[in-house]
Tab-separated table of C-alpha atoms in Angstrom:
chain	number	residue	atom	x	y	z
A	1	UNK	CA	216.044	-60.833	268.789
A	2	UNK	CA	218.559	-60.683	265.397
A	3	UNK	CA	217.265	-57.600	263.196
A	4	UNK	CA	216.924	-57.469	259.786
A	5	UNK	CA	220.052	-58.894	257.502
A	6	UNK	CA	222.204	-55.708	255.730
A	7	UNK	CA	220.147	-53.290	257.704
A	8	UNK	CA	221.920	-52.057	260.335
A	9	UNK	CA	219.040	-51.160	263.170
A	10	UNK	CA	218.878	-53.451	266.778
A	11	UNK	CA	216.896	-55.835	267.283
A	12	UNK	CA	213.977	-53.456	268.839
A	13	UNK	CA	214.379	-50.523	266.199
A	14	UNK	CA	211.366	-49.120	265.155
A	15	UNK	CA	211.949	-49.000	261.762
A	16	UNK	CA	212.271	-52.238	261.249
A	17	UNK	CA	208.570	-53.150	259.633
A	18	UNK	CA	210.189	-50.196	257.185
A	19	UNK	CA	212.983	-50.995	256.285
A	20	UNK	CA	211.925	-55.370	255.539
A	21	UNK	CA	209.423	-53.641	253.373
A	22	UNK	CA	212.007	-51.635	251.478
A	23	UNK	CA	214.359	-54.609	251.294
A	24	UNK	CA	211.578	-56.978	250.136
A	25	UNK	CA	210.973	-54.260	246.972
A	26	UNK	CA	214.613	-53.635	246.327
A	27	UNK	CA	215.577	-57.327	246.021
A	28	UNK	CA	211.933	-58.720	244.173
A	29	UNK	CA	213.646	-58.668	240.696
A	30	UNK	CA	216.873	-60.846	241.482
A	31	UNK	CA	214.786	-62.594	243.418
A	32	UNK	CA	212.386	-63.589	241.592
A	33	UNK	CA	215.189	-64.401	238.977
A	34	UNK	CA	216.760	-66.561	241.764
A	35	UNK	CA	213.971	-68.728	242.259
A	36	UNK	CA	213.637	-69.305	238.642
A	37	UNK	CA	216.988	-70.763	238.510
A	38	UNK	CA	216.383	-72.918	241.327
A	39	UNK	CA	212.849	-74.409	239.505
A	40	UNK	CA	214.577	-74.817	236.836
A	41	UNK	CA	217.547	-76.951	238.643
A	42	UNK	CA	214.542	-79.274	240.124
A	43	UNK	CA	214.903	-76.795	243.638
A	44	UNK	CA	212.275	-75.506	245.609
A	45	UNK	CA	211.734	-71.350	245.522
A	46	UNK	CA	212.757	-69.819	248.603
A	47	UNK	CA	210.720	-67.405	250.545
A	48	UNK	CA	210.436	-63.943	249.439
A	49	UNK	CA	213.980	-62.278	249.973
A	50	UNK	CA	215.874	-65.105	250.834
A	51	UNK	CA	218.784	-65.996	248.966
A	52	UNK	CA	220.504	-68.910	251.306
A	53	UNK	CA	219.073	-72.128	253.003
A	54	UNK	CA	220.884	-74.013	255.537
A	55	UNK	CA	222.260	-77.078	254.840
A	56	UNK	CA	220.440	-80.416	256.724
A	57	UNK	CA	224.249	-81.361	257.760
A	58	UNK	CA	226.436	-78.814	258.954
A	59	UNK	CA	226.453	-75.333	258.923
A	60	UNK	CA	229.403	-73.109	260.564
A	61	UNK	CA	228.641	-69.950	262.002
A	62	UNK	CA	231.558	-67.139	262.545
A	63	UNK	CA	229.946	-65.085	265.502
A	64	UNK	CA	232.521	-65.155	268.488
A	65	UNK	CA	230.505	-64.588	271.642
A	66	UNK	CA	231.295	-61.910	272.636
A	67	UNK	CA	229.149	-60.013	269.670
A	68	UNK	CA	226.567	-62.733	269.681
A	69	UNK	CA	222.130	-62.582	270.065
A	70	UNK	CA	220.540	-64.019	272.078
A	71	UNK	CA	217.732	-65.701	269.765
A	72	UNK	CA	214.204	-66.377	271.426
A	73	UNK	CA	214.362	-69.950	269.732
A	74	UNK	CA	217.820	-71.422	269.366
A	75	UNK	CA	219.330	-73.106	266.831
A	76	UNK	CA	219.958	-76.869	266.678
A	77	UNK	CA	223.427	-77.822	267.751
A	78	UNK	CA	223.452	-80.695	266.006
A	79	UNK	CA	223.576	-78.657	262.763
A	80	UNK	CA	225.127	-75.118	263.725
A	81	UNK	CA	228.361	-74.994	265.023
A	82	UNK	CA	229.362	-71.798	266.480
A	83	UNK	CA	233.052	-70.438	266.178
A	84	UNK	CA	234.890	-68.355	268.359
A	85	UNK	CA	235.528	-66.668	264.503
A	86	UNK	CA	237.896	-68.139	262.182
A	87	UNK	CA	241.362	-66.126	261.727
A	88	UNK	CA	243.957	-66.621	259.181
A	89	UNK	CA	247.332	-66.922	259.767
A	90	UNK	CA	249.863	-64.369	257.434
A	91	UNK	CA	253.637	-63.905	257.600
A	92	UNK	CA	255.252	-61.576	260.137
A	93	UNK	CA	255.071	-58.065	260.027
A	94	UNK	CA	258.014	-55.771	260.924
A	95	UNK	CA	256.712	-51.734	262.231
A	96	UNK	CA	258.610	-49.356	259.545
A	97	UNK	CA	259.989	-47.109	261.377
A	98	UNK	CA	257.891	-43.278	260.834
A	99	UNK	CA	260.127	-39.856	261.143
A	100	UNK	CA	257.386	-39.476	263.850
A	101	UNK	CA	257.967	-42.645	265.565
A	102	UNK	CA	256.099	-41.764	268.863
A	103	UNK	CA	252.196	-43.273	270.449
A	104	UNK	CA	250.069	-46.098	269.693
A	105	UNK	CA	249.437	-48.003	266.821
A	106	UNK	CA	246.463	-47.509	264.610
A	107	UNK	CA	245.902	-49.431	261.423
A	108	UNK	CA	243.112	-48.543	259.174
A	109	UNK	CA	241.996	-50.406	256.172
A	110	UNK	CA	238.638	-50.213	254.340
A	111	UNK	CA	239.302	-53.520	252.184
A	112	UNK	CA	239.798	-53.402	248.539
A	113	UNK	CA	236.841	-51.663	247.635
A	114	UNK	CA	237.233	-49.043	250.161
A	115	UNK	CA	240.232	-48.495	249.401
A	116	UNK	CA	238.949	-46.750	245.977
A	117	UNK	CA	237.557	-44.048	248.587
A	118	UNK	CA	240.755	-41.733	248.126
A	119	UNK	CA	238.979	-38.592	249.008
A	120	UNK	CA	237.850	-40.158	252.496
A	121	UNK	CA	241.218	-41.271	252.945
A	122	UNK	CA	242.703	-38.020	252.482
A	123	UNK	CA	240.790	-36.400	254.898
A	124	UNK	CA	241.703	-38.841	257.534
A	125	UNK	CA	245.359	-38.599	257.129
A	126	UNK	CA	244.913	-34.401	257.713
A	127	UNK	CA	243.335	-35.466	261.153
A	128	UNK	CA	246.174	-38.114	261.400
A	129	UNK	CA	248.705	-35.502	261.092
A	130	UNK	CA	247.675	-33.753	264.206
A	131	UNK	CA	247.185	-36.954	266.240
A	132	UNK	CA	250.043	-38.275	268.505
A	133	UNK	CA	249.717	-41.830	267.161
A	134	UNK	CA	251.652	-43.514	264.366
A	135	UNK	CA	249.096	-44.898	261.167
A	136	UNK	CA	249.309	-48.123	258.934
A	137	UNK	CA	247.213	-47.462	256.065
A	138	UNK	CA	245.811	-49.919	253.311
A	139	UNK	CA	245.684	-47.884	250.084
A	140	UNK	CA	245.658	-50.642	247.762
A	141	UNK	CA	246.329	-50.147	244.329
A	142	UNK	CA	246.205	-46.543	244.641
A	143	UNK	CA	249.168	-45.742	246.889
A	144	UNK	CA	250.863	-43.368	244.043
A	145	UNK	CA	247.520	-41.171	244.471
A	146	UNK	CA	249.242	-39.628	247.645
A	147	UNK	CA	251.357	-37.105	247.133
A	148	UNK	CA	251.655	-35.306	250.483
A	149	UNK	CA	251.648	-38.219	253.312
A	150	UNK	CA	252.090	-36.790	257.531
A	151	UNK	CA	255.493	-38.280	258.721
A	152	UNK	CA	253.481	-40.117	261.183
A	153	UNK	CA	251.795	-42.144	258.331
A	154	UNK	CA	252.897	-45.224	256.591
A	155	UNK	CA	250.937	-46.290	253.371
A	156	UNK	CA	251.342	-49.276	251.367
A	157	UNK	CA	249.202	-51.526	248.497
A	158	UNK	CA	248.886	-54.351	250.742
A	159	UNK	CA	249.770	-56.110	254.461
A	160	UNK	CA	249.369	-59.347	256.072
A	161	UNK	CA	246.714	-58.040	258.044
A	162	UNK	CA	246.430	-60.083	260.944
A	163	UNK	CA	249.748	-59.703	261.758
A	164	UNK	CA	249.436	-56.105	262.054
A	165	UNK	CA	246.063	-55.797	263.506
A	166	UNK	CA	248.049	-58.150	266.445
A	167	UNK	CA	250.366	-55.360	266.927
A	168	UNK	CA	248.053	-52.247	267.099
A	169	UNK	CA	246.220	-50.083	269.487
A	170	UNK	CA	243.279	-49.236	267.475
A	171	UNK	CA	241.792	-50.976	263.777
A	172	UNK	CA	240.020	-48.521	261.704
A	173	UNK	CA	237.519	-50.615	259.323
A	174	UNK	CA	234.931	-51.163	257.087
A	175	UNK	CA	233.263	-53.931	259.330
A	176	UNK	CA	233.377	-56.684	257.248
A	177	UNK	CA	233.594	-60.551	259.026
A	178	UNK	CA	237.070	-60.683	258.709
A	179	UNK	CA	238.502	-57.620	260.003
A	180	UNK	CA	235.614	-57.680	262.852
A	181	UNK	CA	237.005	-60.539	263.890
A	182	UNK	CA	240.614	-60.593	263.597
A	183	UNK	CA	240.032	-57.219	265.939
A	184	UNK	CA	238.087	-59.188	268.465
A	185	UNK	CA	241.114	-61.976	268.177
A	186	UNK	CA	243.316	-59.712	268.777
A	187	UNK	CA	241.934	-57.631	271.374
A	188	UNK	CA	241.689	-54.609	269.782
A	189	UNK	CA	239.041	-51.609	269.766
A	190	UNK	CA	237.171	-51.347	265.998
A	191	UNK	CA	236.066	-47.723	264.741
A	192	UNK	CA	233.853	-49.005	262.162
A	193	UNK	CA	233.323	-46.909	258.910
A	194	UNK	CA	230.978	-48.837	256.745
A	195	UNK	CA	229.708	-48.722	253.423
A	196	UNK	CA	228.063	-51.941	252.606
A	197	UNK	CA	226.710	-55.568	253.318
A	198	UNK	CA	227.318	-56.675	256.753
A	199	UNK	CA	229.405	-54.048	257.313
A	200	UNK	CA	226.392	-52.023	258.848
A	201	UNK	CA	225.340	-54.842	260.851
A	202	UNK	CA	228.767	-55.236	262.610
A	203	UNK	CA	229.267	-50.938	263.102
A	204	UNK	CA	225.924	-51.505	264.768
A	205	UNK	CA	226.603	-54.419	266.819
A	206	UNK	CA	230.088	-53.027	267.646
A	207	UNK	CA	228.913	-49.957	269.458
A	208	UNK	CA	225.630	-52.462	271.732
A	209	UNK	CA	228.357	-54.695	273.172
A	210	UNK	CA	231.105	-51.888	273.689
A	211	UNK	CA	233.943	-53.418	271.379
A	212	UNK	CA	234.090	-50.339	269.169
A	213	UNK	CA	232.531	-47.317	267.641
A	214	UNK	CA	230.462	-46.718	264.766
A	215	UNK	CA	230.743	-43.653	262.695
A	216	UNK	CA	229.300	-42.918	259.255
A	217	UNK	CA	231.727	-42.217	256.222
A	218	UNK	CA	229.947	-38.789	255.423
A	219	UNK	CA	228.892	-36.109	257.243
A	220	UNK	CA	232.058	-36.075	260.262
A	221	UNK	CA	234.193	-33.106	261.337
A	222	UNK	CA	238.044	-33.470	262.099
A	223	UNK	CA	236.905	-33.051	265.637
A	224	UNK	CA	234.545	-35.789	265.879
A	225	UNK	CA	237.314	-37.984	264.299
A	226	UNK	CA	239.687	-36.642	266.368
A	227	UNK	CA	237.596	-37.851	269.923
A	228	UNK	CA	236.704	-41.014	268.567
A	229	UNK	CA	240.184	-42.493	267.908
A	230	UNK	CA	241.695	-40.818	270.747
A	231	UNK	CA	238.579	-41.858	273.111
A	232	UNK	CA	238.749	-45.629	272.254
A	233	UNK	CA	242.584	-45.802	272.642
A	234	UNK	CA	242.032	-44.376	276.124
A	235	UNK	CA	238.606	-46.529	277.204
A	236	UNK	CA	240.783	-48.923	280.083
A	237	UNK	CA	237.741	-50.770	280.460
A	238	UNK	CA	236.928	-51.722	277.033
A	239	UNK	CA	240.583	-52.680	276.648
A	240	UNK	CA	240.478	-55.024	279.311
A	241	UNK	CA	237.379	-56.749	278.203
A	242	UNK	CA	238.677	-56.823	274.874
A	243	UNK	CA	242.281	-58.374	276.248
A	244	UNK	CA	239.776	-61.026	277.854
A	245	UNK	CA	237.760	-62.140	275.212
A	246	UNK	CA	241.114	-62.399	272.789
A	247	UNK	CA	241.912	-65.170	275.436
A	248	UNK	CA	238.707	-66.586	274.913
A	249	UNK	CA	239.133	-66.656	271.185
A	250	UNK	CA	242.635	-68.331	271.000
A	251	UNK	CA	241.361	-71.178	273.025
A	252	UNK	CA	239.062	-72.025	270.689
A	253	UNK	CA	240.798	-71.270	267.160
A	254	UNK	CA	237.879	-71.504	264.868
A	255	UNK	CA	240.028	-72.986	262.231
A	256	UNK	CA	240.190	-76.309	264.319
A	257	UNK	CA	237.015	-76.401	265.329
A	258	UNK	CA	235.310	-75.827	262.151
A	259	UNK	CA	237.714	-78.749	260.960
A	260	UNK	CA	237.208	-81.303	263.445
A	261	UNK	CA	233.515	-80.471	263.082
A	262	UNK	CA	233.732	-81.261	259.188
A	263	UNK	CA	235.762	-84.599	260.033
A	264	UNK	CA	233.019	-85.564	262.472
A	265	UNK	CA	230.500	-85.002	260.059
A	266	UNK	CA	232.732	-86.919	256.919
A	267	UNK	CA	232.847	-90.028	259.080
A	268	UNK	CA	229.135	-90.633	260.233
């Protein structure tokens, strides 16, 4: 019932005999360079297109429940530990005030990497502009780039991102672990953007359990945009599930359990 790591399809997608064939091709070189390291370290090879074994003693896995398969054989407890995620703490975060200080909340950031995606970016702050909703935007290192910036929009190289995530309506992201899960902590709707590694995975997942949208970086209109942001800031019912399952999460902080399940493990 889990589909194919980095590919993005459910668990019944048809393609799926495609794309493991694909994936199997594409990685053969590294590899095959992999498992010559590990010979030569006195390591067994892997299995074709596997680059990570589980460890005998403890392994820790950050899939709150919420988001999580079902498997058809499940693992052992005694050696996978699930978390309710695992979210940093950061400073506080004061709102700037915007000369357009009216409406939700909406933070976007598309990590470090993404954030080299100025042309995207651009485009989304014209459909900001019309929205009636203030923006936090991550811009990285790039934030002199922007010459004309919508009054609603405030742009900066760098925030302590769980703090702000805490305080918005709506997280626009690339869907990588952290952000998916600091908007699941948080309670927050994800519109999920992605452009690599698991972040195709969690766009996917996002839209089967209802805790977000998934749209792809190319190939949407303003409008499309437009009724996506403005359709998860007004879905009650996702809201309230969302509100629930943030409950969920801080009564389990990750942090602590992954640590007392490391102490256990140190004293036997």
């Amino acid at each position: 019932n889990v589909p194919p790591y980095l590919s993005g399809l459910a668990a019944d997608d048809p393609s799926r005999a495609a794309f493991e064939v694909r994936y199997l091709a594409a990685v053969a070189p590294a590899h095959d360079r992999f498992n010559r390291l590990r010979i030569d370290a006195g390591l067994a090879p892997l299995p074709k297109g596997l680059f990570l074994e589980a460890s005998p003693d403890l392994n820790l896995l950050l899939t709150p429940t919420i988001v999580r398969r079902e498997r058809a054989k499940q693992l052992d407890p005694a050696r996978f530990v699930y978390l309710e995620g695992c979210v940093r703490s950061e400073g506080p975060f004061d709102l700037p005030v915007f000369p357009r200080n009216d409406g939700p909340l909406v933070y976007l950031s598309f990590g470090s990497l993404g954030a080299m995606d100025v042309g995207l970016i651009e485009r989304m702050l014209a459909v900001f502009d019309r929205l009636p909703a203030r923006f936090i935007v991550n811009v990285g290192g790039l934030r002199d780039t922007y010459r004309a910036v919508p009054d609603n929009v405030y742009l900066d190289a760098w925030f302590p991102q769980p703090s702000v995530v805490a305080k918005s309506d709506l997280f626009i992201h690339h869907g990588g672990n952290n952000s998916f899960c600091e908007a699941l902590r948080f309670g927050v709707p994800s519109l999920i953007m992605p452009y690599c590694w698991d972040g195709h995975d969690n766009a996917q997942r996002a839209e089967e359990t209802g805790v977000g949208r998934h749209i792809g970086r190319d190939g949407w209109s303003d409008d499309e945009l437009e009724n996506a942001i403005l359709g998860l800031m007004a879905d009650s019912e996702m809201r309230f599930r969302l509100k629930e399952n943030a409950a969920t999460m801080a009564r389990a902080p990750g942090t602590e359990i992954a640590a007392e399940a490391i102490l256990a493990l140190v004293r036997t």
